Short mmCIF file of N, CA and C in Angstrom, two decimals:
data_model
loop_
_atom_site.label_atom_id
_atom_site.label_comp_id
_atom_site.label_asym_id
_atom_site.label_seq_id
_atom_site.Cartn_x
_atom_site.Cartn_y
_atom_site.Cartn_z
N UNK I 1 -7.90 -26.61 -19.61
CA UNK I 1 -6.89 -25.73 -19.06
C UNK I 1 -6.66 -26.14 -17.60
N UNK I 2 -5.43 -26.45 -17.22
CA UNK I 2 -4.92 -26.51 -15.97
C UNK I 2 -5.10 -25.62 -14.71
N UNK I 3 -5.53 -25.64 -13.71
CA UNK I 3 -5.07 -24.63 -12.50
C UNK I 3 -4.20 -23.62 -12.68
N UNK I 4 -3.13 -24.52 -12.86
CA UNK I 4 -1.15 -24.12 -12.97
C UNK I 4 -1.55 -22.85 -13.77
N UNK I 5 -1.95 -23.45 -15.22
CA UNK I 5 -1.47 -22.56 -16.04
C UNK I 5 -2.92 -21.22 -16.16
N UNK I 6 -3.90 -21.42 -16.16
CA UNK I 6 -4.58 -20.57 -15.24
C UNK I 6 -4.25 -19.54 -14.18
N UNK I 7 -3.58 -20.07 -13.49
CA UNK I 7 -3.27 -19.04 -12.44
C UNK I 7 -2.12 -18.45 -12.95
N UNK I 8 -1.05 -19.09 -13.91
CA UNK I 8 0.12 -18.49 -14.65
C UNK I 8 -0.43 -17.28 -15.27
N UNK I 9 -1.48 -17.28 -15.59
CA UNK I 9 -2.16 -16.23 -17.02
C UNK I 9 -3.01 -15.43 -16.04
N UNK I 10 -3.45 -15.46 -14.90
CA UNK I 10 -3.94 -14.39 -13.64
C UNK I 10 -2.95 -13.76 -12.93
N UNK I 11 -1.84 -14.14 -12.21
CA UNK I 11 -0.76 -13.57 -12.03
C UNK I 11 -0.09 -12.92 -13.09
N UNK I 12 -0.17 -13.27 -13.99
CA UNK I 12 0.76 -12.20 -15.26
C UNK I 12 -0.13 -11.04 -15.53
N UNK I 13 -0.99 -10.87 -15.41
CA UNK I 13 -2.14 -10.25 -15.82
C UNK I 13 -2.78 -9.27 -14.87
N UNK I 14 -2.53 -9.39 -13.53
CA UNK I 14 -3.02 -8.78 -12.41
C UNK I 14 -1.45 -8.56 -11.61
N UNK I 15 -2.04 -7.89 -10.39
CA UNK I 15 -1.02 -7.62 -9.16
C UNK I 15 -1.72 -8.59 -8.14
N UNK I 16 -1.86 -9.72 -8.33
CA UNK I 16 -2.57 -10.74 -7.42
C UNK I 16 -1.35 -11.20 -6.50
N UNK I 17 -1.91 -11.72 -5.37
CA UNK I 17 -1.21 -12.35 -4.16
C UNK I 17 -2.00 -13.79 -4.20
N UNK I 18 -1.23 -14.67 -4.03
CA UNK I 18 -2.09 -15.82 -4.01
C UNK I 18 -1.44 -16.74 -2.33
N UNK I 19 -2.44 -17.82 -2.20
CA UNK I 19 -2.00 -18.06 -0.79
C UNK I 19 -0.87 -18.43 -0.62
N UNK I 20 0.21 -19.23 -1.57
CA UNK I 20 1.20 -19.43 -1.32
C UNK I 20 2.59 -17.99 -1.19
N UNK I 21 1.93 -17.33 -1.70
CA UNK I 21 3.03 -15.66 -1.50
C UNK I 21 2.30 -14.74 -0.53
N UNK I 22 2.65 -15.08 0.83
CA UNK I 22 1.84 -14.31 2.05
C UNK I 22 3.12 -13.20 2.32
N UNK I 23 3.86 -12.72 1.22
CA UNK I 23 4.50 -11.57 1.62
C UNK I 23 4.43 -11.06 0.25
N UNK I 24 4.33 -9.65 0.35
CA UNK I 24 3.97 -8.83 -0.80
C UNK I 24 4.53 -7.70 -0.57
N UNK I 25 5.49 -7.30 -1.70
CA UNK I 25 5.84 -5.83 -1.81
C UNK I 25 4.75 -5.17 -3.04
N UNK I 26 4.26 -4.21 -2.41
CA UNK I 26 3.69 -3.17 -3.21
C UNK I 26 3.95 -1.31 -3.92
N UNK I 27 3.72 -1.33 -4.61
CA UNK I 27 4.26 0.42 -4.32
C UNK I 27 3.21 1.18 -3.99
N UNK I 28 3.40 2.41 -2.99
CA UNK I 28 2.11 3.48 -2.58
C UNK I 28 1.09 3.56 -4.05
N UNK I 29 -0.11 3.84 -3.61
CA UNK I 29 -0.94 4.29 -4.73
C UNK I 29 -1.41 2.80 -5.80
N UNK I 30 -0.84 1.96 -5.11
CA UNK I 30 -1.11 0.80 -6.55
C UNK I 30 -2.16 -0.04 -5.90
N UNK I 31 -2.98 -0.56 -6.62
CA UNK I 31 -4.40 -1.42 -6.56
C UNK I 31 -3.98 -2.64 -6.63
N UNK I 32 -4.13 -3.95 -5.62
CA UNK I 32 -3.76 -5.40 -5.82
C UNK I 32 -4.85 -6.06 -5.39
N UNK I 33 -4.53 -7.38 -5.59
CA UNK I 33 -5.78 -8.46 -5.11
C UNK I 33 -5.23 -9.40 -4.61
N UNK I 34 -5.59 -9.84 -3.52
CA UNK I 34 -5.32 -10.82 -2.58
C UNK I 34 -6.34 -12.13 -2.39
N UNK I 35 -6.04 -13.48 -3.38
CA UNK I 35 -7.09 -14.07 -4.04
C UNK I 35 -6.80 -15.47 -2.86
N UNK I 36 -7.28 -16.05 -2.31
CA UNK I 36 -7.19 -17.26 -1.63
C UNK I 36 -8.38 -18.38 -1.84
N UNK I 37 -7.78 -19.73 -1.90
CA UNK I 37 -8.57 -20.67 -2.79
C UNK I 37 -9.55 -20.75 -1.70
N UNK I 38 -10.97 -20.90 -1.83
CA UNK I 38 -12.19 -21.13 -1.79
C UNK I 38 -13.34 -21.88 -1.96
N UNK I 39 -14.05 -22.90 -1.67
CA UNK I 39 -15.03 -23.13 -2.07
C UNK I 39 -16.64 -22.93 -1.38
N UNK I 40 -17.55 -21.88 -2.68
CA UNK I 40 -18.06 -21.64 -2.01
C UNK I 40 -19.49 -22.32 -1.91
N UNK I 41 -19.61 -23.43 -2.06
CA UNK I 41 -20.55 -24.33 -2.16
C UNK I 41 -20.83 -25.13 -0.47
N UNK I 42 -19.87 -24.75 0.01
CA UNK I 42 -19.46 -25.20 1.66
C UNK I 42 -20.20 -24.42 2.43
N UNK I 43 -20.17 -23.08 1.78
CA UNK I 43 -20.97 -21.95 2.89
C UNK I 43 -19.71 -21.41 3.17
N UNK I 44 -18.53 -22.06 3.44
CA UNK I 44 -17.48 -21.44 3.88
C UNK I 44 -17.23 -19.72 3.04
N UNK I 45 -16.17 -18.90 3.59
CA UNK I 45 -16.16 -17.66 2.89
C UNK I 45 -14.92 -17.26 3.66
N UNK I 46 -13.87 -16.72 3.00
CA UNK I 46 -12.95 -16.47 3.39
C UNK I 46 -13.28 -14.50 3.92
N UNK I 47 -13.01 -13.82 4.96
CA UNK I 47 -13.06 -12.84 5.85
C UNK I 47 -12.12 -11.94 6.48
N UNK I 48 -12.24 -11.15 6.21
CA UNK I 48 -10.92 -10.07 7.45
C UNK I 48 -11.33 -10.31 8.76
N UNK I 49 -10.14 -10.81 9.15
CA UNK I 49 -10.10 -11.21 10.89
C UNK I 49 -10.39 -9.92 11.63
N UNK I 50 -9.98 -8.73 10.79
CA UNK I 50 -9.99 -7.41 11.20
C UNK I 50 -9.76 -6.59 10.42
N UNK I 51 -10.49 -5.26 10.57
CA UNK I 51 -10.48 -4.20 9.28
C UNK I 51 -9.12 -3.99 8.97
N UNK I 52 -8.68 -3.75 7.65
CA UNK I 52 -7.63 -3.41 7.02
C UNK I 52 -7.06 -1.94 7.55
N UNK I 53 -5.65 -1.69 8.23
CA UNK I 53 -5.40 -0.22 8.73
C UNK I 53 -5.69 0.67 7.55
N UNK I 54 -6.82 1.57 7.44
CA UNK I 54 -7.12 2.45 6.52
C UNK I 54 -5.81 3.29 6.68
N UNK I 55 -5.37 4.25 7.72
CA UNK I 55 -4.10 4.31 7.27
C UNK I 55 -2.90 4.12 6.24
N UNK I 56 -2.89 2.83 5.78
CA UNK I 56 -1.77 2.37 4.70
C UNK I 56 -2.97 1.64 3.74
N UNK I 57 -4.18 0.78 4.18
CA UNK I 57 -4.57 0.01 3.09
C UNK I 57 -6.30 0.87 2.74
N UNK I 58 -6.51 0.69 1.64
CA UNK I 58 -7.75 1.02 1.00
C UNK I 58 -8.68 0.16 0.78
N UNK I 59 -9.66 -0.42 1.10
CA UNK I 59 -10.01 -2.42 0.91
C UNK I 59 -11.36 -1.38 -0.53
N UNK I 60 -11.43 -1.82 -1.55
CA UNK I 60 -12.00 -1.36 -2.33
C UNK I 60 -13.22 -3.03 -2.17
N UNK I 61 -13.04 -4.00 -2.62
CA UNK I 61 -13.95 -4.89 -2.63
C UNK I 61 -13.87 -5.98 -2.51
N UNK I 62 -14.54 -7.02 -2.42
CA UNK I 62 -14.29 -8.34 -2.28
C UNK I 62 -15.61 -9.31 -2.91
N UNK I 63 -15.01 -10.23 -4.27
CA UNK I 63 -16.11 -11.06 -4.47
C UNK I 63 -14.91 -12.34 -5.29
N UNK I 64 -16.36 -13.22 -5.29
CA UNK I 64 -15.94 -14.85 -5.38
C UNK I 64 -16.18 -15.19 -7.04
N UNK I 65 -14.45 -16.05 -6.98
CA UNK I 65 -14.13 -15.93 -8.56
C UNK I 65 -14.18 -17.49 -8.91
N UNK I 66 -15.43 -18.17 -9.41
CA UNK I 66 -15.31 -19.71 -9.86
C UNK I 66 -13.94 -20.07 -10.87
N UNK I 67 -13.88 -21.22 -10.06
CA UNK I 67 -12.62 -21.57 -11.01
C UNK I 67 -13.41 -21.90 -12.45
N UNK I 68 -14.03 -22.46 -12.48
CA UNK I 68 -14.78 -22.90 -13.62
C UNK I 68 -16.27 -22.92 -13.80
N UNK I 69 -17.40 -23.70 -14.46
CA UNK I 69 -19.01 -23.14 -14.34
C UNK I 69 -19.78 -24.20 -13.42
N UNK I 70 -18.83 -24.91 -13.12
CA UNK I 70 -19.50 -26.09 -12.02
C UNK I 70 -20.35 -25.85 -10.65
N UNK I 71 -21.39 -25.69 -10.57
CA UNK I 71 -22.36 -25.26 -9.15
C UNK I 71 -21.48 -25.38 -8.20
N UNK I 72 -21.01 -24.59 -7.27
CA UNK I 72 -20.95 -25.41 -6.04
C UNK I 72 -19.10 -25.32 -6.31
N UNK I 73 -18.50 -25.63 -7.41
CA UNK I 73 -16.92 -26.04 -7.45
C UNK I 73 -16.51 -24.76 -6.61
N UNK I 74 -14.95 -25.26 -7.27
CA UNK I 74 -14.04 -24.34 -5.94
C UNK I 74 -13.87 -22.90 -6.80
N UNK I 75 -12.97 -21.88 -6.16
CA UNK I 75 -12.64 -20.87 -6.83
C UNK I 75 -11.80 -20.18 -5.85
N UNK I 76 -12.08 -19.08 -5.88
CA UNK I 76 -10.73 -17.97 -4.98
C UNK I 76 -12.27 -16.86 -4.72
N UNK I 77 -11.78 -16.23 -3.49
CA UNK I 77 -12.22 -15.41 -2.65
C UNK I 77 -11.01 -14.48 -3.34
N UNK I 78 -11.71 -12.73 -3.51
CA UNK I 78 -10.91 -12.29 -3.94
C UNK I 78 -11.11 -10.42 -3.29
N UNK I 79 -9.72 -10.36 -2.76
CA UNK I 79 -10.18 -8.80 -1.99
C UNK I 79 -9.07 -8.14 -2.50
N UNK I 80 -9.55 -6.90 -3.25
CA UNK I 80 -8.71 -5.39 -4.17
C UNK I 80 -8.42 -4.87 -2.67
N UNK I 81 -7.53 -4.12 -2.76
CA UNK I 81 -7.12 -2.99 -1.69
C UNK I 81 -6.40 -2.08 -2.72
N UNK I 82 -5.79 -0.56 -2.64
CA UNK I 82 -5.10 0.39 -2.94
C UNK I 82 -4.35 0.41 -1.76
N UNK I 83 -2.97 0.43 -1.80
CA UNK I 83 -1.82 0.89 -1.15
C UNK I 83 -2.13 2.09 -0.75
N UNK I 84 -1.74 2.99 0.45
CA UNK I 84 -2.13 4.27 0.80
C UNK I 84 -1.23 4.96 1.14
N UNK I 85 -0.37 4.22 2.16
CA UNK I 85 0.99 5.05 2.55
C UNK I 85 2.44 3.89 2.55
N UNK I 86 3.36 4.83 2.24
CA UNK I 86 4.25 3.34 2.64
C UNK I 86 4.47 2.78 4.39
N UNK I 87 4.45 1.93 4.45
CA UNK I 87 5.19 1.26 5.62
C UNK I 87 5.17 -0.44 5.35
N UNK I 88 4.55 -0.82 6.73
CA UNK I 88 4.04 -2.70 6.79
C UNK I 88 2.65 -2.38 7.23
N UNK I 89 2.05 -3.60 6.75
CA UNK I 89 0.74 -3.73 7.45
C UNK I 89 0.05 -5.29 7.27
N UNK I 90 -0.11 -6.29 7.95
CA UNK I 90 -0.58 -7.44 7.55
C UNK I 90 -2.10 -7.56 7.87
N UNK I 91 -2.45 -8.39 7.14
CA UNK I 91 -4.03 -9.09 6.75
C UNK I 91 -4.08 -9.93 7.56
N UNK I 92 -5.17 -10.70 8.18
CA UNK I 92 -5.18 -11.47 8.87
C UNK I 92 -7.03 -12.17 8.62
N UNK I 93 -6.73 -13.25 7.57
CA UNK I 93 -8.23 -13.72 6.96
C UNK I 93 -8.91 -15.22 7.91
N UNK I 94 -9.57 -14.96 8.14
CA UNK I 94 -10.35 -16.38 8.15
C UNK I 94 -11.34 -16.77 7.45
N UNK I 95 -11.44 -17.98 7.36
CA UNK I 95 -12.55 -18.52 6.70
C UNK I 95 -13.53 -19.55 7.30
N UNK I 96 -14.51 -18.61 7.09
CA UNK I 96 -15.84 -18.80 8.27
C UNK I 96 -16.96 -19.17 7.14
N UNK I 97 -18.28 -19.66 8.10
CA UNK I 97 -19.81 -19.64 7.47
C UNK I 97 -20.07 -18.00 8.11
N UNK I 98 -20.23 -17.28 7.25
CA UNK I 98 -20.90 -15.81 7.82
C UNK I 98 -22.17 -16.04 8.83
N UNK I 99 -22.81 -16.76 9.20
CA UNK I 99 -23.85 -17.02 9.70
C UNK I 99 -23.53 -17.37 11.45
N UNK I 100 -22.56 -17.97 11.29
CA UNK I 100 -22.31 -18.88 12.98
C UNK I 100 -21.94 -17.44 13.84
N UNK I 101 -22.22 -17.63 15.09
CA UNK I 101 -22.05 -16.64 16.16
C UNK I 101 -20.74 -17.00 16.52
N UNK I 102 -20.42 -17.93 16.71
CA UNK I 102 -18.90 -18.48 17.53
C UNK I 102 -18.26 -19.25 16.31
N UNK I 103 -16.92 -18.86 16.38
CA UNK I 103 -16.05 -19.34 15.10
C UNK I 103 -15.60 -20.81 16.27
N UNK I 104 -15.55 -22.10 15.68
CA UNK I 104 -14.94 -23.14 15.82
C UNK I 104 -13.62 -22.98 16.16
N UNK I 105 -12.83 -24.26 17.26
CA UNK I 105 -11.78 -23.98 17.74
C UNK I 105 -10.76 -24.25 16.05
N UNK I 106 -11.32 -25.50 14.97
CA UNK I 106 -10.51 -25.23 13.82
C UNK I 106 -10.83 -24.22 12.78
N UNK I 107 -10.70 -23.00 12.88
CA UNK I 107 -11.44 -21.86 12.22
C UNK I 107 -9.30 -21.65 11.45
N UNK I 108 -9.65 -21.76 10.04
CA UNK I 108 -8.91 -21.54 9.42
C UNK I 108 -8.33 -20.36 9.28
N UNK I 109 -7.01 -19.99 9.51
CA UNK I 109 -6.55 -18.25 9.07
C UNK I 109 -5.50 -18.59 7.74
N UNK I 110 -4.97 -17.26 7.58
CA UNK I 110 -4.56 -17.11 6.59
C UNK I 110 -3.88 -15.25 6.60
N UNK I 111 -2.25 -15.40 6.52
CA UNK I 111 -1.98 -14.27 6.93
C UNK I 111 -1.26 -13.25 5.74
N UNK I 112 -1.44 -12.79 5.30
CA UNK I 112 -0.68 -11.76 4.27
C UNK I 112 0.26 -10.61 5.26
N UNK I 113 1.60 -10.63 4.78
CA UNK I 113 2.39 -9.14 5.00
C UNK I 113 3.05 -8.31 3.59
N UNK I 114 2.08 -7.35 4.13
CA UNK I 114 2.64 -6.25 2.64
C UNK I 114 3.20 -5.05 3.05
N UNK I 115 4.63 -5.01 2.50
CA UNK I 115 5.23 -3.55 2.63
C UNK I 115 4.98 -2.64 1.60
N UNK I 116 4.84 -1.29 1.15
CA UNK I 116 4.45 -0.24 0.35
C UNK I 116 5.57 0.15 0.76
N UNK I 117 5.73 0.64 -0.51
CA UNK I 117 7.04 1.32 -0.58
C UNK I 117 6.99 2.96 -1.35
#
């Protein structure tokens, strides 16, 4: 099975955001996932740059989805939120080693904007 069509059959199937759709309409009250590719064999881990505005977003959880059973292969970092109120509110992720005190000057981001409606 392909990536492509893999991720064809996760997007049909979920309210997923994936990294290439960093804008998202949602409706109040609805549960989504915001999945960005990963590997966590690096140590790397994708992170909220900053807490989600509880205000509009709900962050229910976040765990790491192998693409396949390979030690170490790649996969998606994956964080649920519930919509709370309508307005805007953007995400703002990096992807760090949880361990380092000082993030590197190439410290990867990654930005989501979601309106609730």
């Amino acid at each position: 099975m392909t990536i492509g069509l893999l991720l064809h059959m996760v997007l049909s199937c979920t309210n997923l955001v994936s990294q290439e759709d960093a804008v998202r309409r949602v409706r109040q009250g609805e549960v989504f996932v915001i999945a960005i590719p990963s590997s966590i064999g690096t140590g790397y881990t994708w992170q909220l740059a900053s807490p989600a505005d509880r205000a509009y977003l709900m962050f229910m959880s976040k765990h790491y989805k192998a693409a396949n059973d390979l030690d170490g292969g790649s996969g998606t970092d994956q964080f649920t939120f519930r919509a709370v109120k309508k307005g805007q509110v953007k995400l703002r992720f990096q992807y760090v080693r949880p361990w380092e005190k000082t993030l590197p000057k190439d410290t990867r981001y990654q930005t989501f904007s979601i309106t609730i409606f």
